[in-house]
């Protein structure tokens, strides 16, 4: 057993906390975009347009995510998975803290909006390398029979991050202090990310390098391979990148509808309070934390591909019932709708990273999984704005948004169904073990 495999707690802590910070950052941004930013950065617009403008900042900044995938994918595939993980977290932490220090529109006008876009773009650039790097490191470092469990560590981090962000805003929207939200307390969650980032960076510095990466570097040196990973990827595996992008689509975009669209409609149309929405968000987070490890356990016991498909098909099943329940305008309906959507999301998200990692060769694996995930991410970044536009332009109806959810679910399901090649990580492990133990 390698030294990397001998330290499961360290691997879990470093990969889980890193993506927890990523999704904590996402959670506080998306909540603020729905209920705070329209008044801080877009007070000159009507409420509906203000929310839409906040979501547009999310979509525009998302353009940098594929660039981050290329940058950190190159670092991960050529310099080291560990160094890529450290660099992405440093950049992401700095960008998130800077959002908490921004002036408002009333103070500096359009400069405030420009600074928000810059900070969010840098944050998205870092996110471009975070999820793929953390998931891949955990999967490559996993001992036999536990790859889905290890690969689920970052996905559990997603739930913890969302729980932290919704928990923070639940406290800040308490009646006794909610009147301070627009004055200054909205900044606290962004500044708190700095402390989380320091802890995450420390844990990642303590990691050892992935054994599969070390073997890949040796093979590259023997072949004198000089091509950049993304160039090699596009030359040999562009179809796989496209297919993986489709596979990831609903696991990212679906959660945006479950959380951000529901929050926006909940405030503007259904009469929910900020506090009620943040409490429901905590339920979503807890559901992720509980369901993800159960789905990963099932994948290691039976089949990663099977569990992935179950989760994707469930997205199609819950598309209309989920939003129909929320539309009742009751707290029970809100919780029930978000719950069934989150169960489907968590089952697929728990294992799809582990499954798709095996679609790419070791020398381009981090570039491949990161680029595919972030291409799906950049499409997904436009989903809150698209959902809001469909809602308002078609008579304030939720049904077109449910149809959008269903179509994206179908794309992801077909993308996985049509991929039937062998798992390349299995081949890498077998080759490395044969080289280390030739007489076995």
CSV table of N, CA and C in Angstrom, one decimal, residues 176-322:
chain,number,residue,atom,x,y,z
A,176,UNK,N,-34.0,39.4,15.0
A,176,UNK,CA,-33.3,40.3,15.9
A,176,UNK,C,-32.2,41.1,15.2
A,177,UNK,N,-31.6,40.5,14.2
A,177,UNK,CA,-30.5,41.2,13.5
A,177,UNK,C,-30.6,41.3,12.0
A,178,UNK,N,-31.8,40.9,11.5
A,178,UNK,CA,-32.0,40.9,10.0
A,178,UNK,C,-31.9,42.3,9.4
A,179,UNK,N,-32.3,43.3,10.2
A,179,UNK,CA,-32.3,44.7,9.7
A,179,UNK,C,-30.9,45.2,9.4
A,180,UNK,N,-29.9,44.5,9.9
A,180,UNK,CA,-28.5,44.9,9.6
A,180,UNK,C,-27.9,44.3,8.4
A,181,UNK,N,-28.7,43.4,7.7
A,181,UNK,CA,-28.2,42.6,6.6
A,181,UNK,C,-27.6,43.5,5.5
A,182,UNK,N,-28.4,44.5,5.0
A,182,UNK,CA,-28.0,45.4,3.9
A,182,UNK,C,-27.0,46.4,4.4
A,183,UNK,N,-26.8,46.6,5.7
A,183,UNK,CA,-25.8,47.6,6.1
A,183,UNK,C,-24.4,47.0,6.1
A,184,UNK,N,-24.3,45.8,6.8
A,184,UNK,CA,-22.9,45.2,6.8
A,184,UNK,C,-22.8,43.7,7.1
A,185,UNK,N,-23.8,43.1,7.7
A,185,UNK,CA,-23.7,41.7,8.1
A,185,UNK,C,-23.6,40.8,6.9
A,186,UNK,N,-24.1,41.2,5.7
A,186,UNK,CA,-23.9,40.3,4.5
A,186,UNK,C,-22.5,40.0,4.2
A,187,UNK,N,-21.6,40.9,4.7
A,187,UNK,CA,-20.1,40.7,4.4
A,187,UNK,C,-19.5,39.6,5.2
A,188,UNK,N,-20.1,39.3,6.3
A,188,UNK,CA,-19.4,38.4,7.3
A,188,UNK,C,-19.2,37.0,6.6
A,189,UNK,N,-20.1,36.4,5.9
A,189,UNK,CA,-19.8,35.1,5.3
A,189,UNK,C,-18.7,35.1,4.3
A,190,UNK,N,-18.5,36.2,3.6
A,190,UNK,CA,-17.4,36.2,2.6
A,190,UNK,C,-16.1,36.4,3.3
A,191,UNK,N,-16.0,37.1,4.4
A,191,UNK,CA,-14.8,37.3,5.1
A,191,UNK,C,-14.4,36.0,5.9
A,192,UNK,N,-15.4,35.3,6.4
A,192,UNK,CA,-15.2,34.1,7.1
A,192,UNK,C,-14.5,33.0,6.2
A,193,UNK,N,-14.7,33.1,4.9
A,193,UNK,CA,-14.1,32.2,4.0
A,193,UNK,C,-12.6,32.2,4.1
A,194,UNK,N,-12.0,33.3,4.5
A,194,UNK,CA,-10.6,33.4,4.6
A,194,UNK,C,-10.0,32.4,5.7
A,195,UNK,N,-10.7,32.3,6.8
A,195,UNK,CA,-10.3,31.3,7.8
A,195,UNK,C,-10.4,29.9,7.3
A,196,UNK,N,-11.5,29.6,6.6
A,196,UNK,CA,-11.7,28.2,6.1
A,196,UNK,C,-10.6,27.9,5.0
A,197,UNK,N,-10.2,28.9,4.2
A,197,UNK,CA,-9.2,28.8,3.2
A,197,UNK,C,-7.9,28.5,3.8
A,198,UNK,N,-7.5,29.2,4.8
A,198,UNK,CA,-6.2,28.9,5.5
A,198,UNK,C,-6.1,27.5,6.0
A,199,UNK,N,-7.2,27.0,6.6
A,199,UNK,CA,-7.2,25.6,7.0
A,199,UNK,C,-7.1,24.6,5.9
A,200,UNK,N,-7.8,24.9,4.8
A,200,UNK,CA,-7.8,24.0,3.7
A,200,UNK,C,-6.4,23.9,3.0
A,201,UNK,N,-5.8,25.1,2.9
A,201,UNK,CA,-4.4,25.2,2.3
A,201,UNK,C,-3.4,24.4,3.1
A,202,UNK,N,-3.5,24.5,4.4
A,202,UNK,CA,-2.6,23.8,5.3
A,202,UNK,C,-2.8,22.3,5.1
A,203,UNK,N,-4.0,21.8,5.0
A,203,UNK,CA,-4.2,20.3,4.9
A,203,UNK,C,-3.7,19.9,3.5
A,204,UNK,N,-3.8,20.7,2.5
A,204,UNK,CA,-3.4,20.2,1.2
A,204,UNK,C,-1.9,20.2,1.1
A,205,UNK,N,-1.2,21.1,1.8
A,205,UNK,CA,0.3,21.1,1.8
A,205,UNK,C,0.8,19.8,2.4
A,206,UNK,N,0.0,19.2,3.3
A,206,UNK,CA,0.4,18.0,4.0
A,206,UNK,C,0.2,16.7,3.1
A,207,UNK,N,-0.5,16.9,2.0
A,207,UNK,CA,-0.8,15.7,1.2
A,207,UNK,C,0.5,15.2,0.5
A,208,UNK,N,0.5,13.9,0.2
A,208,UNK,CA,1.5,13.3,-0.7
A,208,UNK,C,1.0,13.3,-2.2
A,209,UNK,N,1.8,13.2,-3.1
A,209,UNK,CA,1.4,13.2,-4.5
A,209,UNK,C,0.7,11.8,-4.9
A,210,UNK,N,-0.2,11.9,-5.8
A,210,UNK,CA,-1.0,10.7,-6.3
A,210,UNK,C,0.0,9.7,-6.9
A,211,UNK,N,-0.1,8.5,-6.6
A,211,UNK,CA,0.8,7.5,-7.1
A,211,UNK,C,0.6,7.3,-8.6
A,212,UNK,N,-0.6,7.4,-9.1
A,212,UNK,CA,-0.9,7.3,-10.5
A,212,UNK,C,-0.3,8.4,-11.3
A,213,UNK,N,-0.3,9.6,-10.7
A,213,UNK,CA,0.4,10.8,-11.4
A,213,UNK,C,1.8,10.5,-11.5
A,214,UNK,N,2.5,10.0,-10.4
A,214,UNK,CA,3.9,9.7,-10.5
A,214,UNK,C,4.2,8.7,-11.6
A,215,UNK,N,3.4,7.7,-11.7
A,215,UNK,CA,3.6,6.7,-12.8
A,215,UNK,C,3.4,7.4,-14.2
A,216,UNK,N,2.5,8.3,-14.3
A,216,UNK,CA,2.2,8.9,-15.5
A,216,UNK,C,3.4,9.8,-15.9
A,217,UNK,N,4.0,10.5,-15.0
A,217,UNK,CA,5.1,11.4,-15.3
A,217,UNK,C,6.3,10.6,-15.8
A,218,UNK,N,6.5,9.4,-15.2
A,218,UNK,CA,7.6,8.5,-15.6
A,218,UNK,C,7.4,8.1,-17.1
A,219,UNK,N,6.1,7.7,-17.4
A,219,UNK,CA,5.8,7.3,-18.8
A,219,UNK,C,6.0,8.5,-19.8
A,220,UNK,N,5.6,9.7,-19.4
A,220,UNK,CA,5.8,10.9,-20.2
A,220,UNK,C,7.3,11.1,-20.5
A,221,UNK,N,8.1,11.0,-19.5
A,221,UNK,CA,9.6,11.2,-19.6
A,221,UNK,C,10.2,10.2,-20.6
A,222,UNK,N,9.7,8.9,-20.5
A,222,UNK,CA,10.2,7.9,-21.3
A,222,UNK,C,9.8,8.1,-22.8
A,223,UNK,N,8.6,8.7,-23.0
A,223,UNK,CA,8.2,9.0,-24.4
A,223,UNK,C,8.6,10.3,-24.9
A,224,UNK,N,9.2,11.1,-24.0
A,224,UNK,CA,9.6,12.5,-24.3
A,224,UNK,C,8.3,13.3,-24.8
A,225,UNK,N,7.2,13.1,-24.2
A,225,UNK,CA,6.0,13.7,-24.6
A,225,UNK,C,5.9,15.2,-24.2
A,226,UNK,N,5.8,16.1,-25.1
A,226,UNK,CA,5.9,17.6,-24.8
A,226,UNK,C,4.6,18.3,-25.0
A,227,UNK,N,3.6,17.7,-25.6
A,227,UNK,CA,2.4,18.4,-25.9
A,227,UNK,C,1.7,18.8,-24.6
A,228,UNK,N,1.1,20.0,-24.6
A,228,UNK,CA,0.3,20.4,-23.5
A,228,UNK,C,-0.9,19.4,-23.3
A,229,UNK,N,-1.3,19.2,-22.1
A,229,UNK,CA,-2.4,18.2,-21.9
A,229,UNK,C,-3.7,18.6,-22.7
A,230,UNK,N,-4.1,19.9,-22.7
A,230,UNK,CA,-5.3,20.2,-23.4
A,230,UNK,C,-5.2,20.0,-24.9
A,231,UNK,N,-4.0,20.2,-25.4
A,231,UNK,CA,-3.8,20.0,-26.9
A,231,UNK,C,-3.9,18.5,-27.2
A,232,UNK,N,-3.3,17.7,-26.3
A,232,UNK,CA,-3.4,16.2,-26.5
A,232,UNK,C,-4.8,15.7,-26.3
A,233,UNK,N,-5.5,16.3,-25.4
A,233,UNK,CA,-6.9,16.0,-25.1
A,233,UNK,C,-7.8,16.3,-26.3
A,234,UNK,N,-7.7,17.5,-26.8
A,234,UNK,CA,-8.5,17.8,-28.0
A,234,UNK,C,-8.1,17.0,-29.2
A,235,UNK,N,-6.9,16.6,-29.3
A,235,UNK,CA,-6.5,15.8,-30.5
A,235,UNK,C,-7.0,14.4,-30.4
A,236,UNK,N,-7.0,13.8,-29.3
A,236,UNK,CA,-7.3,12.4,-29.2
A,236,UNK,C,-8.7,12.1,-28.5
A,237,UNK,N,-9.2,13.0,-27.7
A,237,UNK,CA,-10.4,12.6,-26.9
A,237,UNK,C,-11.5,13.7,-26.9
A,238,UNK,N,-11.6,14.5,-27.9
A,238,UNK,CA,-12.6,15.6,-27.9
A,238,UNK,C,-14.0,15.1,-27.8
A,239,UNK,N,-14.2,13.9,-28.4
A,239,UNK,CA,-15.6,13.3,-28.3
A,239,UNK,C,-15.9,12.9,-26.8
A,240,UNK,N,-14.9,12.4,-26.2
A,240,UNK,CA,-15.1,12.0,-24.8
A,240,UNK,C,-15.3,13.2,-23.9
A,241,UNK,N,-14.6,14.3,-24.2
A,241,UNK,CA,-14.9,15.6,-23.5
A,241,UNK,C,-16.3,16.1,-23.7
A,242,UNK,N,-16.8,16.0,-24.9
A,242,UNK,CA,-18.2,16.4,-25.2
A,242,UNK,C,-19.2,15.5,-24.5
A,243,UNK,N,-18.9,14.2,-24.5
A,243,UNK,CA,-19.8,13.3,-23.8
A,243,UNK,C,-19.8,13.5,-22.3
A,244,UNK,N,-18.6,13.7,-21.7
A,244,UNK,CA,-18.5,14.0,-20.3
A,244,UNK,C,-19.2,15.3,-19.9
A,245,UNK,N,-19.1,16.3,-20.8
A,245,UNK,CA,-19.8,17.5,-20.5
A,245,UNK,C,-21.3,17.3,-20.4
A,246,UNK,N,-21.9,16.6,-21.3
A,246,UNK,CA,-23.3,16.2,-21.3
A,246,UNK,C,-23.6,15.5,-20.0
A,247,UNK,N,-22.8,14.5,-19.6
A,247,UNK,CA,-23.0,13.7,-18.4
A,247,UNK,C,-23.1,14.6,-17.2
A,248,UNK,N,-22.2,15.6,-17.1
A,248,UNK,CA,-22.2,16.5,-15.9
A,248,UNK,C,-23.3,17.5,-15.8
A,249,UNK,N,-24.0,17.8,-17.0
A,249,UNK,CA,-24.8,18.9,-17.1
A,249,UNK,C,-25.9,19.1,-16.0
A,250,UNK,N,-26.7,18.1,-15.8
A,250,UNK,CA,-27.8,18.2,-14.9
A,250,UNK,C,-27.3,18.2,-13.4
A,251,UNK,N,-26.2,17.5,-13.2
A,251,UNK,CA,-25.7,17.5,-11.8
A,251,UNK,C,-25.3,18.9,-11.3
A,252,UNK,N,-24.9,19.7,-12.2
A,252,UNK,CA,-24.6,21.1,-11.9
A,252,UNK,C,-25.8,22.0,-12.0
A,253,UNK,N,-26.4,22.0,-13.2
A,253,UNK,CA,-27.5,22.9,-13.6
A,253,UNK,C,-28.7,22.6,-12.7
A,254,UNK,N,-28.9,21.4,-12.4
A,254,UNK,CA,-30.1,21.0,-11.6
A,254,UNK,C,-30.1,21.6,-10.3
A,255,UNK,N,-28.9,21.6,-9.6
A,255,UNK,CA,-28.8,22.1,-8.3
A,255,UNK,C,-29.0,23.6,-8.3
A,256,UNK,N,-28.6,24.3,-9.4
A,256,UNK,CA,-28.9,25.7,-9.5
A,256,UNK,C,-30.4,26.0,-9.5
A,257,UNK,N,-31.1,25.2,-10.2
A,257,UNK,CA,-32.6,25.4,-10.2
A,257,UNK,C,-33.2,25.0,-8.8
A,258,UNK,N,-32.7,23.9,-8.2
A,258,UNK,CA,-33.2,23.5,-6.9
A,258,UNK,C,-33.0,24.6,-5.9
A,259,UNK,N,-31.8,25.3,-6.0
A,259,UNK,CA,-31.5,26.3,-5.0
A,259,UNK,C,-31.8,27.7,-5.5
A,260,UNK,N,-31.0,28.2,-6.4
A,260,UNK,CA,-31.1,29.6,-6.8
A,260,UNK,C,-32.4,30.0,-7.4
A,261,UNK,N,-33.0,29.2,-8.4
A,261,UNK,CA,-34.2,29.6,-9.0
A,261,UNK,C,-35.4,29.6,-7.9
A,262,UNK,N,-35.4,28.5,-7.1
A,262,UNK,CA,-36.4,28.4,-6.1
A,262,UNK,C,-36.3,29.6,-5.1
A,263,UNK,N,-35.1,29.9,-4.7
A,263,UNK,CA,-34.9,31.1,-3.8
A,263,UNK,C,-35.4,32.4,-4.4
A,264,UNK,N,-35.1,32.6,-5.7
A,264,UNK,CA,-35.5,33.8,-6.3
A,264,UNK,C,-37.0,33.9,-6.5
A,265,UNK,N,-37.6,32.8,-6.9
A,265,UNK,CA,-39.1,32.8,-7.1
A,265,UNK,C,-39.8,32.8,-5.7
A,266,UNK,N,-39.1,32.2,-4.7
A,266,UNK,CA,-39.7,32.2,-3.4
A,266,UNK,C,-39.8,33.6,-2.8
A,267,UNK,N,-38.8,34.4,-3.1
A,267,UNK,CA,-38.8,35.8,-2.6
A,267,UNK,C,-39.7,36.7,-3.4
A,268,UNK,N,-39.6,36.6,-4.7
A,268,UNK,CA,-40.3,37.6,-5.6
A,268,UNK,C,-41.8,37.2,-5.8
A,269,UNK,N,-42.2,35.9,-5.8
A,269,UNK,CA,-43.5,35.5,-6.2
A,269,UNK,C,-44.3,34.8,-5.1
A,270,UNK,N,-43.6,34.0,-4.3
A,270,UNK,CA,-44.3,33.1,-3.4
A,270,UNK,C,-44.4,33.6,-1.9
A,271,UNK,N,-43.7,34.7,-1.6
A,271,UNK,CA,-43.9,35.3,-0.3
A,271,UNK,C,-43.1,34.6,0.8
A,272,UNK,N,-42.1,33.8,0.5
A,272,UNK,CA,-41.2,33.2,1.5
A,272,UNK,C,-40.3,34.3,2.1
A,273,UNK,N,-40.0,34.2,3.3
A,273,UNK,CA,-39.0,35.1,3.9
A,273,UNK,C,-37.6,34.6,3.7
A,274,UNK,N,-36.6,35.5,3.8
A,274,UNK,CA,-35.2,35.0,3.7
A,274,UNK,C,-34.9,33.9,4.7
A,275,UNK,N,-35.4,34.1,5.9
A,275,UNK,CA,-35.1,33.1,6.9
A,275,UNK,C,-35.7,31.7,6.6
A,276,UNK,N,-36.9,31.7,6.0
A,276,UNK,CA,-37.5,30.4,5.6
A,276,UNK,C,-36.7,29.8,4.5
A,277,UNK,N,-36.2,30.6,3.6
A,277,UNK,CA,-35.4,30.0,2.5
A,277,UNK,C,-34.1,29.5,3.0
A,278,UNK,N,-33.4,30.2,3.9
A,278,UNK,CA,-32.2,29.7,4.4
A,278,UNK,C,-32.3,28.4,5.2
A,279,UNK,N,-33.4,28.3,5.9
A,279,UNK,CA,-33.7,27.1,6.7
A,279,UNK,C,-33.9,25.9,5.7
A,280,UNK,N,-34.6,26.1,4.6
A,280,UNK,CA,-34.8,25.1,3.7
A,280,UNK,C,-33.5,24.7,3.0
A,281,UNK,N,-32.7,25.7,2.8
A,281,UNK,CA,-31.3,25.5,2.2
A,281,UNK,C,-30.5,24.6,3.2
A,282,UNK,N,-30.7,24.7,4.4
A,282,UNK,CA,-29.9,23.9,5.4
A,282,UNK,C,-30.4,22.4,5.2
A,283,UNK,N,-31.7,22.2,5.0
A,283,UNK,CA,-32.3,20.9,4.8
A,283,UNK,C,-31.7,20.3,3.5
A,284,UNK,N,-31.5,21.1,2.5
A,284,UNK,CA,-30.9,20.6,1.2
A,284,UNK,C,-29.5,20.1,1.5
A,285,UNK,N,-28.7,20.9,2.3
A,285,UNK,CA,-27.4,20.6,2.6
A,285,UNK,C,-27.3,19.3,3.4
A,286,UNK,N,-28.1,19.1,4.4
A,286,UNK,CA,-28.1,17.9,5.2
A,286,UNK,C,-28.5,16.7,4.3
A,287,UNK,N,-29.4,16.9,3.4
A,287,UNK,CA,-29.8,15.8,2.5
A,287,UNK,C,-28.6,15.3,1.7
A,288,UNK,N,-27.8,16.3,1.2
A,288,UNK,CA,-26.6,15.9,0.4
A,288,UNK,C,-25.6,15.2,1.3
A,289,UNK,N,-25.4,15.6,2.5
A,289,UNK,CA,-24.4,15.0,3.4
A,289,UNK,C,-24.8,13.6,3.7
A,290,UNK,N,-26.1,13.3,3.8
A,290,UNK,CA,-26.6,11.9,4.2
A,290,UNK,C,-26.6,11.0,2.9
A,291,UNK,N,-27.2,11.5,1.8
A,291,UNK,CA,-27.4,10.7,0.7
A,291,UNK,C,-26.1,10.4,-0.1
A,292,UNK,N,-25.2,11.3,-0.2
A,292,UNK,CA,-23.9,11.1,-1.0
A,292,UNK,C,-23.1,9.9,-0.5
A,293,UNK,N,-22.8,9.7,0.8
A,293,UNK,CA,-22.0,8.5,1.2
A,293,UNK,C,-22.8,7.2,1.0
A,294,UNK,N,-24.2,7.3,1.1
A,294,UNK,CA,-25.0,6.1,0.9
A,294,UNK,C,-24.9,5.7,-0.6
A,295,UNK,N,-25.0,6.6,-1.5
A,295,UNK,CA,-24.9,6.4,-2.9
A,295,UNK,C,-23.5,5.8,-3.3
A,296,UNK,N,-22.5,6.4,-2.7
A,296,UNK,CA,-21.1,5.9,-3.0
A,296,UNK,C,-20.9,4.5,-2.5
A,297,UNK,N,-21.5,4.2,-1.3
A,297,UNK,CA,-21.4,2.8,-0.8
A,297,UNK,C,-22.0,1.9,-1.7
A,298,UNK,N,-23.2,2.2,-2.2
A,298,UNK,CA,-23.9,1.4,-3.2
A,298,UNK,C,-23.1,1.2,-4.5
A,299,UNK,N,-22.5,2.3,-4.9
A,299,UNK,CA,-21.7,2.2,-6.2
A,299,UNK,C,-20.5,1.2,-6.0
A,300,UNK,N,-19.8,1.3,-4.9
A,300,UNK,CA,-18.7,0.4,-4.6
A,300,UNK,C,-19.2,-1.1,-4.5
A,301,UNK,N,-20.4,-1.2,-4.0
A,301,UNK,CA,-20.9,-2.6,-3.8
A,301,UNK,C,-21.5,-3.2,-5.1
A,302,UNK,N,-22.1,-2.4,-5.9
A,302,UNK,CA,-22.7,-2.9,-7.1
A,302,UNK,C,-22.0,-2.3,-8.4
A,303,UNK,N,-22.3,-1.1,-8.7
A,303,UNK,CA,-21.8,-0.5,-10.0
A,303,UNK,C,-21.8,1.0,-10.0
A,304,UNK,N,-20.7,1.7,-10.2
A,304,UNK,CA,-20.7,3.1,-10.3
A,304,UNK,C,-21.6,3.6,-11.4
A,305,UNK,N,-21.5,2.9,-12.6
A,305,UNK,CA,-22.3,3.3,-13.7
A,305,UNK,C,-23.8,3.2,-13.4
A,306,UNK,N,-24.2,2.1,-12.8
A,306,UNK,CA,-25.6,1.9,-12.4
A,306,UNK,C,-26.1,2.9,-11.5
A,307,UNK,N,-25.4,3.3,-10.5
A,307,UNK,CA,-25.9,4.3,-9.5
A,307,UNK,C,-25.9,5.6,-10.2
A,308,UNK,N,-25.0,5.9,-11.0
A,308,UNK,CA,-25.0,7.2,-11.8
A,308,UNK,C,-26.3,7.3,-12.6
A,309,UNK,N,-26.6,6.3,-13.3
A,309,UNK,CA,-27.8,6.3,-14.2
A,309,UNK,C,-29.1,6.4,-13.3
A,310,UNK,N,-29.1,5.7,-12.2
A,310,UNK,CA,-30.3,5.8,-11.3
A,310,UNK,C,-30.5,7.3,-10.9
A,311,UNK,N,-29.4,7.9,-10.5
A,311,UNK,CA,-29.6,9.3,-10.1
A,311,UNK,C,-30.0,10.2,-11.2
A,312,UNK,N,-29.5,10.0,-12.4
A,312,UNK,CA,-29.8,10.8,-13.6
A,312,UNK,C,-31.3,10.6,-14.0
A,313,UNK,N,-31.8,9.4,-14.0
A,313,UNK,CA,-33.2,9.1,-14.3
A,313,UNK,C,-34.1,9.7,-13.3
A,314,UNK,N,-33.7,9.7,-12.0
A,314,UNK,CA,-34.5,10.3,-11.0
A,314,UNK,C,-34.7,11.8,-11.2
A,315,UNK,N,-33.7,12.4,-11.8
A,315,UNK,CA,-33.9,13.8,-12.1
A,315,UNK,C,-35.1,14.1,-13.1
A,316,UNK,N,-35.3,13.2,-14.0
A,316,UNK,CA,-36.4,13.3,-15.0
A,316,UNK,C,-37.7,13.0,-14.2
A,317,UNK,N,-37.7,12.1,-13.3
A,317,UNK,CA,-38.9,11.7,-12.6
A,317,UNK,C,-39.4,12.9,-11.7
A,318,UNK,N,-38.5,13.6,-11.1
A,318,UNK,CA,-38.9,14.7,-10.1
A,318,UNK,C,-39.0,16.1,-10.7
A,319,UNK,N,-38.7,16.2,-12.0
A,319,UNK,CA,-38.7,17.6,-12.6
A,319,UNK,C,-39.9,18.4,-12.3
A,320,UNK,N,-41.1,17.8,-12.6
A,320,UNK,CA,-42.4,18.6,-12.5
A,320,UNK,C,-42.9,18.5,-11.0
A,321,UNK,N,-42.9,17.3,-10.4
A,321,UNK,CA,-43.4,17.3,-9.0
A,321,UNK,C,-42.6,18.2,-8.0
A,322,UNK,N,-41.3,18.4,-8.3
A,322,UNK,CA,-40.5,19.2,-7.4
A,322,UNK,C,-41.0,20.7,-7.4
